[in-house]
Coordinates of C-alpha atoms and ligand atoms in Angstrom, one line a residue:
M1 CA 10.5 21.2 5.9
F2 CA 10.1 21.7 2.2
A3 CA 13.8 21.2 1.5
R4 CA 13.8 18.1 3.5
S5 CA 10.8 16.5 1.9
I6 CA 10.9 17.8 -1.7
G7 CA 14.7 17.4 -1.9
E8 CA 17.7 19.7 -1.9
D9 CA 18.6 19.0 -5.5
T10 CA 15.3 19.7 -7.0
D11 CA 14.3 22.6 -9.2
I12 CA 11.7 23.7 -6.7
V13 CA 14.1 23.9 -3.7
E14 CA 17.2 25.0 -5.6
K15 CA 15.7 27.6 -7.8
E16 CA 12.0 28.3 -7.3
M17 CA 11.2 28.5 -3.6
Y18 CA 10.5 31.9 -2.2
T19 CA 12.5 32.0 1.0
F20 CA 13.3 35.3 2.8
P21 CA 13.7 36.7 6.3
D22 CA 10.7 38.7 7.6
R23 CA 10.8 41.9 9.5
K24 CA 12.0 40.1 12.7
G25 CA 14.5 38.0 10.8
D26 CA 12.5 34.8 10.9
L27 CA 13.0 32.8 7.8
I28 CA 9.8 32.5 5.8
T29 CA 9.1 30.2 2.9
L30 CA 6.0 30.6 0.7
R31 CA 4.7 27.0 0.2
P32 CA 5.6 25.7 -3.2
E33 CA 3.3 22.7 -2.9
A34 CA 0.8 21.2 -0.4
T35 CA 1.8 17.6 0.3
A36 CA 4.7 18.3 2.7
S37 CA 2.4 20.6 4.7
I38 CA -0.5 18.1 4.8
A39 CA 1.9 15.4 6.0
R40 CA 3.3 17.7 8.6
A41 CA -0.2 18.5 9.9
Y42 CA -1.2 14.8 9.9
I43 CA 1.8 14.1 12.1
Q44 CA 1.6 17.2 14.3
H45 CA -2.1 16.6 15.1
K46 CA -1.8 12.9 15.4
L47 CA -4.5 12.4 12.8
F48 CA -3.6 8.8 12.5
A49 CA -4.5 8.1 16.2
Q50 CA -8.0 6.8 15.6
D51 CA -7.7 5.5 12.1
A52 CA -4.5 5.7 10.0
V53 CA -6.6 5.8 6.8
R54 CA -7.5 9.5 6.3
K55 CA -8.4 11.4 3.2
F56 CA -7.9 15.1 2.8
Y57 CA -8.2 17.7 0.1
M58 CA -7.2 21.4 -0.1
I59 CA -7.5 24.2 -2.6
G60 CA -5.1 27.2 -2.4
P61 CA -2.3 29.2 -3.8
M62 CA 1.3 27.9 -4.2
F63 CA 4.4 29.9 -5.0
R64 CA 7.3 29.1 -7.2
R65 CA 9.8 31.5 -8.8
E66 CA 9.5 30.2 -12.3
R67 CA 9.7 32.0 -15.6
P68 CA 6.1 33.1 -16.1
Q69 CA 4.5 32.0 -19.3
K70 CA 1.1 30.7 -20.4
G71 CA 0.1 28.0 -17.9
R72 CA 3.1 28.7 -15.6
Y73 CA 2.8 31.4 -13.0
R74 CA 4.6 32.4 -9.9
Q75 CA 1.5 32.3 -7.9
F76 CA -0.8 29.5 -9.0
Y77 CA -3.5 27.4 -7.5
Q78 CA -3.7 23.7 -6.8
I79 CA -6.5 21.4 -5.8
A80 CA -4.7 18.6 -3.8
A81 CA -6.0 15.3 -2.5
E82 CA -4.2 12.8 -0.3
I83 CA -4.9 9.4 1.0
F84 CA -2.9 8.3 4.1
G85 CA -2.7 4.8 5.5
V86 CA -3.3 2.7 2.4
Q87 CA -0.3 0.7 1.1
Y88 CA -1.9 -0.8 -1.9
G89 CA -1.6 0.4 -5.4
L90 CA -5.4 0.5 -5.7
A91 CA -5.4 3.7 -3.8
D92 CA -3.3 5.2 -6.6
V93 CA -5.7 3.8 -9.1
Q94 CA -8.6 5.4 -7.2
L95 CA -6.9 8.8 -7.4
I96 CA -6.1 8.4 -11.1
Y97 CA -9.6 7.2 -11.8
L98 CA -11.0 10.2 -9.9
L99 CA -9.0 12.6 -11.9
V100 CA -9.8 11.1 -15.3
T101 CA -13.5 10.9 -14.4
L102 CA -13.5 14.5 -13.2
F103 CA -11.8 15.7 -16.4
S104 CA -14.1 13.7 -18.6
R105 CA -17.1 15.2 -16.9
L106 CA -15.6 18.6 -17.6
N107 CA -15.4 17.6 -21.3
L108 CA -11.7 17.7 -21.5
K109 CA -10.4 16.1 -24.6
D110 CA -7.2 14.1 -25.2
V111 CA -6.6 13.4 -21.5
K112 CA -4.2 10.6 -20.7
A113 CA -2.6 9.3 -17.6
H114 CA 1.1 8.9 -17.8
I115 CA 2.4 6.5 -15.2
N116 CA 5.7 5.1 -13.9
S117 CA 7.0 3.4 -10.9
L118 CA 9.8 4.9 -8.9
G119 CA 10.5 1.8 -6.9
C120 CA 11.3 1.8 -3.2
P121 CA 14.5 2.2 -1.1
K122 CA 15.1 -1.5 -1.7
C123 CA 15.3 -1.5 -5.5
R124 CA 16.0 2.2 -6.3
P125 CA 19.7 2.1 -5.4
E126 CA 20.5 -0.5 -8.0
F127 CA 18.7 1.5 -10.6
R128 CA 20.6 4.6 -9.5
K129 CA 23.8 2.8 -10.3
T130 CA 22.6 1.6 -13.7
L131 CA 21.4 5.1 -14.5
T132 CA 24.5 6.8 -13.3
D133 CA 26.7 4.6 -15.5
F134 CA 24.5 5.5 -18.5
L135 CA 24.6 9.2 -17.6
V136 CA 28.3 9.2 -17.3
S137 CA 28.5 7.7 -20.8
V138 CA 26.4 10.7 -22.3
S139 CA 27.6 13.4 -19.9
D140 CA 29.2 15.5 -22.6
K141 CA 25.7 15.9 -24.2
L142 CA 24.0 16.9 -20.9
C143 CA 23.6 20.4 -19.5
S144 CA 25.5 21.7 -16.5
D145 CA 22.5 21.1 -14.1
C146 CA 22.4 17.5 -15.2
N147 CA 26.1 17.1 -14.8
R148 CA 25.9 18.5 -11.3
R149 CA 22.9 16.4 -10.3
M150 CA 24.2 13.2 -11.8
D151 CA 26.0 12.0 -8.6
R152 CA 23.7 13.2 -6.0
N153 CA 20.3 12.7 -7.6
P154 CA 20.6 11.0 -11.0
L155 CA 16.8 10.3 -11.3
R156 CA 16.2 14.1 -11.5
V157 CA 18.3 14.2 -14.6
L158 CA 15.5 12.2 -16.4
D159 CA 13.2 15.1 -15.7
C160 CA 15.4 17.7 -17.4
K161 CA 13.4 19.9 -19.9
V162 CA 16.5 21.0 -22.0
P163 CA 15.9 19.6 -25.5
A164 CA 19.5 18.4 -26.0
C165 CA 19.3 16.5 -22.7
R166 CA 16.0 15.0 -23.6
E167 CA 17.5 13.7 -26.8
A168 CA 20.6 12.3 -25.1
L169 CA 18.3 10.5 -22.6
A170 CA 16.1 8.9 -25.1
E171 CA 17.9 5.6 -24.7
S172 CA 18.2 5.8 -20.9
P173 CA 17.6 2.6 -18.9
S174 CA 14.1 2.2 -17.5
I175 CA 13.5 1.9 -13.8
L176 CA 10.8 -0.7 -14.5
D177 CA 13.6 -3.2 -15.4
S178 CA 15.1 -2.8 -11.9
L179 CA 12.0 -3.0 -9.7
C180 CA 12.0 -5.5 -6.9
D181 CA 9.3 -8.2 -6.8
D182 CA 7.0 -6.3 -4.5
C183 CA 7.2 -3.0 -6.5
R184 CA 6.7 -4.9 -9.8
A185 CA 3.7 -6.7 -8.4
D186 CA 2.3 -3.4 -7.1
F187 CA 2.8 -1.7 -10.5
N188 CA 1.3 -4.6 -12.4
E189 CA -1.8 -4.4 -10.2
V190 CA -2.0 -0.7 -10.9
M191 CA -1.8 -1.3 -14.7
V192 CA -4.3 -4.2 -14.6
S193 CA -7.0 -2.2 -12.7
L194 CA -6.5 0.9 -14.8
T195 CA -7.1 -1.3 -17.9
K196 CA -10.2 -2.8 -16.2
L197 CA -11.6 0.7 -15.5
N198 CA -10.9 1.7 -19.1
V199 CA -8.6 4.5 -18.0
P200 CA -6.4 5.6 -21.0
Y201 CA -2.8 5.4 -19.8
V202 CA 0.8 5.1 -21.1
V203 CA 3.8 3.9 -19.2
D204 CA 6.4 6.7 -19.3
K205 CA 9.8 5.6 -18.1
R206 CA 11.0 9.2 -17.9
L207 CA 8.3 10.3 -15.6
V208 CA 10.1 10.9 -12.3
R209 CA 8.2 14.0 -11.1
G210 CA 10.1 16.9 -9.7
L211 CA 10.0 15.9 -6.1
D212 CA 12.1 13.5 -4.1
Y213 CA 9.6 12.0 -1.8
Y214 CA 7.8 9.8 -4.3
T215 CA 8.0 6.0 -4.2
R216 CA 6.3 3.4 -6.4
T217 CA 3.6 4.8 -8.7
A218 CA 4.0 8.3 -10.0
F219 CA 1.5 9.8 -12.4
E220 CA 0.7 12.8 -14.4
I221 CA -2.5 13.6 -16.3
Q222 CA -1.5 15.2 -19.5
T223 CA -3.4 16.7 -22.4
T224 CA -2.4 17.8 -25.9
S225 CA -4.5 21.0 -25.7
L226 CA -2.3 23.0 -23.4
G227 CA 0.8 23.5 -25.5
A228 CA 4.1 23.3 -23.7
Q229 CA 2.6 22.9 -20.2
S230 CA 0.9 19.6 -20.9
A231 CA 0.4 18.4 -17.3
V232 CA -3.0 19.3 -15.7
A233 CA -2.4 17.2 -12.6
G234 CA 0.4 15.2 -11.1
G235 CA 0.9 13.0 -8.1
G236 CA 2.1 9.7 -6.8
R237 CA 2.8 7.6 -3.8
Y238 CA 5.0 8.8 -1.0
D239 CA 5.4 5.9 1.4
N240 CA 8.3 7.2 3.4
L241 CA 7.5 10.9 3.8
V242 CA 5.5 10.7 7.0
K243 CA 8.2 8.7 8.6
E244 CA 11.0 11.0 7.3
L245 CA 9.2 14.0 8.7
G246 CA 9.2 12.3 12.1
G247 CA 5.9 10.5 12.1
P248 CA 5.0 6.8 12.2
D249 CA 5.6 4.5 9.3
I250 CA 2.5 5.3 7.3
P251 CA 2.2 5.1 3.5
A252 CA 0.4 7.7 1.5
T253 CA -0.5 8.8 -2.0
G254 CA -1.9 12.0 -3.5
F255 CA -2.2 14.4 -6.4
A256 CA -2.4 18.0 -7.2
I257 CA -4.4 19.5 -10.0
G258 CA -3.2 22.8 -11.6
F259 CA -6.3 24.9 -11.1
D260 CA -5.1 27.6 -13.5
R261 CA -4.5 25.1 -16.3
L262 CA -7.8 23.4 -15.6
T263 CA -9.8 26.6 -15.8
E264 CA -8.0 27.5 -19.0
L265 CA -8.9 24.1 -20.5
V266 CA -12.5 24.1 -19.4
G267 CA -13.1 27.8 -20.2
L268 CA -15.3 30.0 -18.2
N269 CA -18.3 29.4 -20.3
A270 CA -18.6 25.7 -20.2
P271 CA -22.4 25.6 -20.4
D272 CA -22.8 22.3 -18.6
L273 CA -21.0 23.6 -15.5
I274 CA -23.4 26.5 -15.0
K275 CA -26.2 25.5 -12.6
K276 CA -29.7 26.2 -13.8
P277 CA -32.3 27.3 -11.3
D278 CA -34.9 24.8 -10.3
V279 CA -37.4 27.6 -10.1
F280 CA -37.5 31.3 -11.0
L281 CA -39.9 33.3 -8.9
A282 CA -41.6 35.9 -11.1
A283 CA -43.2 38.3 -8.6
L284 CA -45.3 41.2 -9.7
G285 CA -45.9 44.1 -7.3
S286 CA -44.1 45.0 -4.1
K287 CA -46.1 42.6 -1.8
S288 CA -45.4 39.6 -4.0
Q289 CA -41.7 40.7 -4.3
T290 CA -41.3 40.8 -0.5
L291 CA -42.9 37.3 -0.1
A292 CA -41.0 35.8 -3.0
F293 CA -37.8 37.1 -1.6
E294 CA -38.4 35.2 1.6
W295 CA -39.4 32.1 -0.3
M296 CA -36.2 32.3 -2.4
C297 CA -34.0 32.4 0.7
A298 CA -35.9 29.6 2.4
L299 CA -35.8 27.4 -0.8
G300 CA -32.0 28.1 -1.0
S301 CA -31.6 26.8 2.6
D302 CA -33.5 23.7 1.6
G303 CA -31.1 23.1 -1.3
I304 CA -33.4 24.2 -4.0
M305 CA -31.9 26.7 -6.4
A306 CA -34.3 29.6 -6.7
E307 CA -33.7 32.9 -8.5
M308 CA -35.7 36.1 -9.0
D309 CA -35.5 39.7 -10.1
L310 CA -35.3 42.1 -7.3
G311 CA -36.2 45.1 -9.4
N312 CA -40.0 44.6 -9.9
K313 CA -39.7 44.3 -13.7
S314 CA -42.6 43.4 -16.1
L315 CA -43.7 39.8 -16.3
K316 CA -42.4 39.7 -19.9
S317 CA -38.9 40.8 -18.9
Q318 CA -38.9 38.4 -15.9
M319 CA -40.0 35.4 -18.1
K320 CA -37.2 36.4 -20.6
R321 CA -34.6 36.3 -17.8
A322 CA -35.9 32.9 -16.5
D323 CA -35.6 31.6 -20.0
R324 CA -32.0 33.0 -20.3
L325 CA -31.0 31.3 -17.1
G326 CA -32.5 28.0 -18.2
A327 CA -34.8 27.8 -15.2
A328 CA -36.8 24.6 -15.2
N329 CA -39.9 26.2 -13.7
V330 CA -41.3 29.6 -13.1
L331 CA -43.6 30.5 -10.2
I332 CA -45.8 33.5 -11.1
V333 CA -47.3 35.5 -8.3
G334 CA -49.0 38.9 -8.4
D335 CA -51.7 40.8 -6.5
N336 CA -54.5 38.6 -7.9
E337 CA -52.7 35.4 -6.9
L338 CA -52.1 36.7 -3.4
K339 CA -55.8 37.5 -3.0
E340 CA -56.7 33.9 -4.1
G341 CA -54.0 32.3 -2.1
T342 CA -52.5 30.5 -5.1
A343 CA -49.7 31.0 -7.6
I344 CA -49.1 29.6 -11.1
L345 CA -46.3 27.1 -11.6
R346 CA -45.1 26.8 -15.1
N347 CA -42.9 24.0 -16.4
M348 CA -40.7 25.7 -18.9
E349 CA -40.0 22.6 -20.9
T350 CA -43.5 21.2 -21.3
K351 CA -45.1 24.7 -21.0
E352 CA -47.7 23.1 -18.7
Q353 CA -49.1 25.3 -15.9
E354 CA -50.7 24.4 -12.6
S355 CA -52.2 26.3 -9.8
I356 CA -50.4 25.9 -6.5
S357 CA -51.6 26.9 -3.0
L358 CA -49.5 29.5 -1.2
E359 CA -50.2 28.0 2.2
N360 CA -47.1 25.7 2.4
I361 CA -45.5 27.0 -0.8
V362 CA -41.8 26.5 0.4
E363 CA -42.4 23.0 1.6
D364 CA -44.4 22.1 -1.5
L365 CA -41.8 23.4 -3.9
T366 CA -39.0 21.8 -1.9
K367 CA -40.8 18.4 -2.1
K368 CA -41.4 18.9 -5.8
F369 CA -37.8 19.9 -6.8
S370 CA -35.8 17.8 -4.3
K371 CA -33.6 15.3 -6.3
Ligands
AMP401 P1 3.6 19.6 -9.1 O1 3.3 20.1 -7.7 O2 4.8 20.3 -9.7 O3 3.5 18.2 -9.3 O4 2.4 20.2 -10.0 C1 1.1 19.7 -10.0 C2 0.3 20.5 -11.0 O5 0.3 21.9 -10.7 C3 0.9 20.5 -12.4 O6 0.5 19.4 -13.1 C4 0.4 21.8 -13.0 O7 -0.9 21.6 -13.6 C5 0.3 22.7 -11.8 N1 1.4 23.6 -11.8 C6 2.7 23.4 -11.3 N2 3.5 24.5 -11.4 C7 2.7 25.5 -11.9 C8 2.9 26.9 -12.2 N3 4.1 27.5 -12.0 N4 1.9 27.5 -12.8 C9 0.7 27.0 -13.0 N5 0.4 25.7 -12.7 C10 1.4 24.9 -12.2

């Protein structure tokens, strides 16, 4: 399935896929990416039956036998998202916009979308010819992989990472000059709406992505902060994959984020990403602790983030911890409060305190802190 969808002459299938017989001699392949499998599931379970338009996401490990280095691992994680059943370029724009918005919320700097169109089976053959003619003219400067791929899969040559090849390909023809009217109109629409949405992008004629199933818009989100491995996410449209895998003629588009690279960029200590408790329950004495523990669990089920110390520490130390966690409020309850049937609710920002009845404490706090 992977060889058929990703392509026989791709790095992934030719060099990187882990394929081996298991104990019973069945041939096993560790998935190198998610799209082919998601398309297979979409077909196998007839997920198009009620509504062809379906959106999916997945998060999980992928495996490629690459040379390990920073940002490139043999087991790595991807967050993938796919939209099936929409033929318009706006679905691609939606995905690119989602990525750029997500990355900007994560405070990533220097993030740019690189986009290209890979055309369709109508216009790509002509470009293949134009490109092959060009490649033949520079073949003596290209590496052996490129020379081998030139006939069978010339577009892949554009993707070669060997510096000498990149140099020789600087003047290569652009597929954008060979697009048919439909593909050109589609790509124009993509560019226009990216501009309207203020998404920073560059058109990159060399962007072909390493997989064969792509059609029309292909994209990568790149950053300058990652060194050699500049792509944090990549994706594109794959209008023929579902059909090629034996399903109906349904277009699709999707992306994969490199989770490892993303976490490296964001860093584990990005302060804005750490949720702060709505309320810290500072309970003094074992009775209060027992009650507060129940409240904390009940508040959690109501979607309120509550935290407490389970070790019956001093009020001072509990207040310190609440402060460290950035809790918005602290509820203080001890033996005296229990007797009176009230607790003290302290707003940590304004320092204002109020007395609050314990009778419906969970409901009352939930109402107060629900957003
Ligand atoms: P691809 O499936 O090759 O289009 O990759 C999508 C994204 O996954 C890339 O933009 C990278 O962020 C990430 N990625 C791909 N290969 C690796 C790897 N070997 N190690 C870590 N991340 C990777």
